[in-house]
Coordinates of C-alpha atoms and ligand atoms in Angstrom, one line a residue:
M298 CA 47.4 90.0 -117.7
A299 CA 49.8 92.9 -118.7
I300 CA 52.4 91.7 -121.1
S301 CA 54.5 94.9 -121.1
S302 CA 55.5 97.6 -118.7
A303 CA 55.6 100.2 -121.7
N304 CA 56.6 103.3 -119.8
N305 CA 58.7 101.6 -117.2
P306 CA 61.6 100.0 -119.2
V307 CA 64.5 98.0 -117.7
L308 CA 67.3 100.4 -119.0
L309 CA 71.0 99.9 -119.4
E310 CA 73.0 102.3 -121.4
D311 CA 76.5 101.3 -122.5
V312 CA 77.2 99.9 -119.1
G313 CA 80.8 98.6 -118.4
Y314 CA 82.2 97.1 -115.1
R315 CA 85.8 96.7 -114.3
I316 CA 87.6 95.0 -111.6
N317 CA 91.1 96.1 -111.2
D318 CA 90.9 97.6 -114.6
I319 CA 90.1 94.2 -116.2
P320 CA 86.6 94.6 -118.1
V321 CA 84.0 92.0 -116.8
L322 CA 81.3 93.7 -118.6
S323 CA 81.5 96.3 -121.6
G324 CA 79.2 98.4 -123.7
V325 CA 76.0 96.5 -122.4
S326 CA 73.0 98.3 -123.6
V327 CA 69.4 96.7 -122.8
R328 CA 66.0 98.3 -123.2
S329 CA 63.2 96.1 -122.2
E330 CA 59.5 96.8 -121.5
S331 CA 58.7 93.0 -121.3
M332 CA 57.3 91.5 -118.0
R333 CA 59.7 88.5 -118.4
I334 CA 63.3 89.2 -119.5
G335 CA 65.9 86.5 -119.8
V336 CA 69.7 86.8 -119.8
I337 CA 71.4 83.6 -121.0
G338 CA 75.2 83.3 -120.9
R339 CA 78.1 80.7 -120.2
N340 CA 79.6 80.5 -116.9
G341 CA 81.9 83.5 -116.4
S342 CA 80.3 85.6 -119.0
G343 CA 79.4 88.3 -116.5
K344 CA 75.8 87.2 -115.5
S345 CA 76.2 87.5 -111.6
T346 CA 77.8 90.9 -112.0
L347 CA 75.1 92.0 -114.3
A348 CA 72.6 90.9 -111.8
R349 CA 74.4 92.7 -109.1
L350 CA 74.4 95.9 -111.1
I351 CA 70.7 95.7 -112.2
A352 CA 70.0 95.2 -108.4
G353 CA 72.0 98.4 -107.5
L354 CA 74.5 96.4 -105.3
L355 CA 77.4 97.5 -107.6
E356 CA 78.2 100.9 -109.2
P357 CA 78.7 100.7 -113.0
S358 CA 82.4 101.8 -114.0
E359 CA 80.6 103.1 -117.1
G360 CA 77.3 103.9 -118.4
Q361 CA 73.7 104.2 -116.9
I362 CA 71.2 101.9 -115.3
R363 CA 67.7 103.0 -114.7
I364 CA 65.3 100.5 -113.5
E365 CA 61.5 101.9 -114.0
G366 CA 63.2 105.3 -114.0
V367 CA 65.3 104.8 -110.6
D368 CA 69.0 104.9 -110.4
V369 CA 69.2 101.9 -108.3
Y370 CA 72.8 102.4 -107.1
K371 CA 72.5 105.9 -106.2
D372 CA 68.9 106.1 -104.9
R373 CA 69.0 103.3 -102.4
R374 CA 65.6 104.2 -100.7
A375 CA 63.8 103.8 -104.0
A376 CA 65.8 101.0 -105.2
I377 CA 64.6 98.7 -102.3
R378 CA 61.0 99.1 -103.5
T379 CA 62.1 98.7 -107.1
V380 CA 64.4 95.7 -107.4
G381 CA 64.6 92.5 -105.6
I382 CA 67.2 89.9 -106.1
L383 CA 67.3 86.1 -105.5
F384 CA 70.7 84.4 -105.5
Q385 CA 71.8 81.0 -106.8
N386 CA 72.8 80.0 -103.0
P387 CA 70.3 80.8 -100.1
E388 CA 73.1 80.8 -97.8
H389 CA 74.2 84.0 -99.3
Q390 CA 71.0 85.7 -98.7
I391 CA 69.5 84.4 -95.5
I392 CA 70.7 86.3 -92.4
F393 CA 68.4 85.3 -89.6
P394 CA 67.7 82.0 -87.7
T395 CA 64.1 81.6 -88.2
V396 CA 61.7 81.9 -91.3
S397 CA 59.7 84.8 -89.6
E398 CA 62.6 86.9 -88.6
E399 CA 63.9 86.6 -92.3
I400 CA 60.7 87.8 -93.7
G401 CA 59.9 90.2 -91.3
F402 CA 63.4 91.9 -91.9
G403 CA 62.4 93.0 -95.4
L404 CA 59.0 94.5 -94.2
R405 CA 60.8 96.5 -91.3
Q406 CA 63.2 97.9 -94.0
L407 CA 60.3 99.1 -95.9
G408 CA 59.2 101.0 -92.7
A409 CA 56.6 98.6 -91.2
S410 CA 56.2 98.9 -87.5
K411 CA 57.3 95.6 -85.4
A412 CA 53.4 94.6 -85.1
D413 CA 52.8 95.1 -88.9
A414 CA 55.8 93.1 -89.8
V415 CA 54.5 90.3 -87.8
T416 CA 51.1 90.4 -89.4
G417 CA 52.5 90.8 -92.8
T418 CA 54.8 87.8 -92.3
Q419 CA 51.8 85.5 -91.0
K420 CA 49.6 86.7 -94.0
L421 CA 52.6 85.9 -96.5
L422 CA 53.1 82.4 -95.1
A423 CA 49.4 81.6 -95.3
R424 CA 49.4 82.7 -98.6
F425 CA 52.2 80.2 -99.7
G426 CA 50.5 77.5 -97.3
K427 CA 53.4 77.8 -95.0
A428 CA 51.8 79.0 -91.7
H429 CA 53.6 76.3 -89.9
W430 CA 56.9 77.7 -90.8
Q431 CA 56.7 80.7 -88.7
D432 CA 59.1 79.7 -86.0
A433 CA 61.0 77.1 -88.0
P434 CA 64.9 77.3 -87.8
I435 CA 65.9 77.8 -91.4
H436 CA 69.1 75.6 -90.9
A437 CA 66.6 72.6 -90.6
L438 CA 64.9 73.1 -94.0
S439 CA 65.7 71.5 -97.1
Q440 CA 67.7 73.3 -100.1
G441 CA 64.5 73.8 -101.8
Q442 CA 62.7 75.0 -98.8
K443 CA 65.3 77.6 -98.3
H444 CA 65.0 78.8 -101.6
L445 CA 61.2 79.2 -101.0
V446 CA 62.1 81.2 -97.8
C447 CA 64.3 83.4 -99.8
M448 CA 61.8 83.9 -102.5
M449 CA 58.9 84.6 -99.9
S450 CA 61.2 87.2 -98.2
V451 CA 62.0 89.0 -101.6
L452 CA 58.3 89.0 -102.8
A453 CA 57.2 90.4 -99.2
M454 CA 58.9 93.4 -100.3
R455 CA 56.8 93.6 -103.4
P456 CA 59.7 94.8 -105.7
R457 CA 58.5 96.0 -109.3
L458 CA 61.2 93.9 -110.8
L459 CA 62.7 90.5 -109.5
V460 CA 66.2 89.8 -110.6
L461 CA 66.8 85.8 -110.6
D462 CA 70.5 84.9 -110.6
E463 CA 70.6 81.1 -111.5
P464 CA 68.1 80.5 -108.3
F465 CA 67.3 77.1 -109.6
A466 CA 70.7 75.8 -110.5
G467 CA 71.1 72.5 -108.8
L468 CA 67.6 72.0 -107.9
D469 CA 65.6 68.9 -108.8
I470 CA 62.9 69.0 -111.3
P471 CA 59.6 69.0 -109.0
T472 CA 61.3 71.6 -106.7
R473 CA 61.9 73.9 -109.9
M474 CA 58.5 73.4 -111.2
Q475 CA 57.1 74.4 -107.7
L476 CA 59.2 77.5 -107.2
T477 CA 58.5 78.5 -110.7
R478 CA 54.8 78.1 -110.2
H479 CA 55.1 80.4 -107.0
L480 CA 57.0 83.1 -108.9
N481 CA 54.3 83.1 -111.9
D482 CA 51.5 83.3 -109.3
A483 CA 53.1 86.3 -107.9
G484 CA 52.8 88.1 -111.1
T485 CA 56.1 90.0 -110.5
R486 CA 58.0 91.3 -113.4
L487 CA 61.1 89.0 -113.8
L488 CA 64.6 89.3 -115.1
H489 CA 65.9 85.7 -115.1
I490 CA 69.6 85.1 -115.7
T491 CA 70.8 81.7 -116.4
H492 CA 72.9 79.3 -118.3
D493 CA 70.1 76.9 -118.6
T494 CA 68.0 77.5 -121.8
R495 CA 65.0 75.5 -120.1
D496 CA 64.4 78.5 -117.7
L497 CA 63.8 80.9 -120.4
E498 CA 61.6 79.0 -123.0
D499 CA 58.3 80.9 -122.3
Y500 CA 60.1 84.4 -121.8
D501 CA 59.3 87.5 -124.0
Q502 CA 62.7 88.7 -124.7
V503 CA 66.2 87.2 -124.3
F504 CA 69.6 88.6 -124.1
W505 CA 72.7 86.5 -124.9
L506 CA 75.7 87.8 -122.6
D507 CA 79.2 86.3 -124.0
R508 CA 82.4 87.3 -122.4
G509 CA 81.0 90.6 -120.9
R510 CA 79.3 91.7 -123.9
L511 CA 75.9 91.5 -125.5
R512 CA 76.1 89.1 -128.5
A513 CA 72.4 88.9 -129.5
S514 CA 68.7 89.8 -128.3
G515 CA 65.4 89.2 -129.5
V516 CA 62.5 86.6 -129.1
A517 CA 63.2 83.8 -126.8
R518 CA 63.2 80.9 -129.5
Q519 CA 65.7 82.4 -132.0
V520 CA 68.2 83.5 -129.3
L521 CA 68.0 80.3 -127.3
Q522 CA 68.5 78.3 -130.5
D523 CA 71.3 80.2 -131.5
F524 CA 72.8 80.0 -128.1
T525 CA 72.4 76.2 -128.1
Q526 CA 74.1 75.8 -131.5
E527 CA 77.1 77.7 -130.3
M528 CA 77.3 75.8 -127.0
V529 CA 77.3 72.7 -128.8
R530 CA 79.9 73.9 -131.4
I531 CA 82.2 74.9 -128.5
G532 CA 81.6 71.5 -126.6
G533 CA 82.5 69.6 -129.8
G534 CA 85.7 71.3 -130.0
D535 CA 88.8 70.4 -128.1
D536 CA 90.4 73.8 -127.2
L537 CA 90.6 73.6 -123.3
S538 CA 91.4 77.4 -123.2
L539 CA 87.5 77.9 -124.0
L540 CA 86.6 76.2 -120.6
A541 CA 85.1 78.9 -118.7
G542 CA 86.0 79.4 -115.1
Ligands
ADP665 N1 85.2 90.1 -107.2 C1 85.7 89.6 -108.3 N2 87.2 89.7 -108.4 C2 87.6 89.2 -109.6 N3 87.3 88.9 -110.6 C3 85.8 88.7 -110.7 C4 84.9 89.0 -109.5 N4 83.7 88.9 -109.7 C5 83.7 88.4 -111.0 N5 84.9 88.2 -111.5 C6 85.4 87.8 -112.9 O1 84.2 88.2 -113.9 C7 83.9 87.2 -114.8 C8 82.4 87.1 -114.6 O2 81.9 86.8 -113.5 P1 80.4 86.5 -113.2 O3 79.8 87.8 -113.3 O4 80.3 85.8 -111.7 O5 79.9 85.6 -114.2 P2 78.8 84.3 -114.3 O6 77.7 84.6 -113.4 O7 78.3 84.5 -115.7 O8 79.4 83.0 -114.1 C9 84.5 86.0 -114.4 O9 85.7 85.9 -115.2 C10 85.1 86.2 -112.9 O10 86.0 85.4 -112.6
MG666 MG1 76.9 83.6 -111.9

């Protein structure tokens, strides 16, 4: 299996993002050729903002973002084939009442005919062992199953990079394990954003985001260890002003 994507970096150069002139992210520079990139940070450190910037859903206030050479905000046509994103809450992602409509929509966006979208959806559901979900109303599915629908919908579009914005928060351990296995089997390049070190233990490279700035980066073991130490230190103090929103 390929362990790097050498000429196709995830590249952020001095990226800043401000809301009403208040900086949410400042001077974020990332260059990674890894297949599994992790971003760790506390609540409120700017992770979801970073996820949306990398997916091209927000325009950086400063700096540049190139995902495998694509300017994902400006070039939306190229971006939908380049980056997919999974959000923490499936309700923020799902727009259609049935599973097959949800999955088929992405394929139609990529230019598939109606008939090809139907066939593609059937094939994908079969690959995940969920052929019987075709006409299932999404509202009747469990939370973990809704996550799987979102994952299938994004993977159907075969993005070169999949951004995960804490998609496993709040799920039980077996569900996390099953969804992780599906992701691994898909073989897609991942950029996983989380506050939970468990999600990133076997990642290639981890970036630590702290109050909108990059605090450290390197091999997963070292960065996660330093992050945990700092979290324990903060947690042991009694300065409530350090409680993130
Ligand atoms: N649309 C917005 N309006 C105002 N403040 C925002 C908005 N989006 C994010 N923020 C602020 O930016 C900071 C980072 O938010 P976010 O990117 O959601 O962090 P994380 O995902 O790490 O919890 C937080 O302080 C948050 O309150
Ligand atoms: Mg978030």
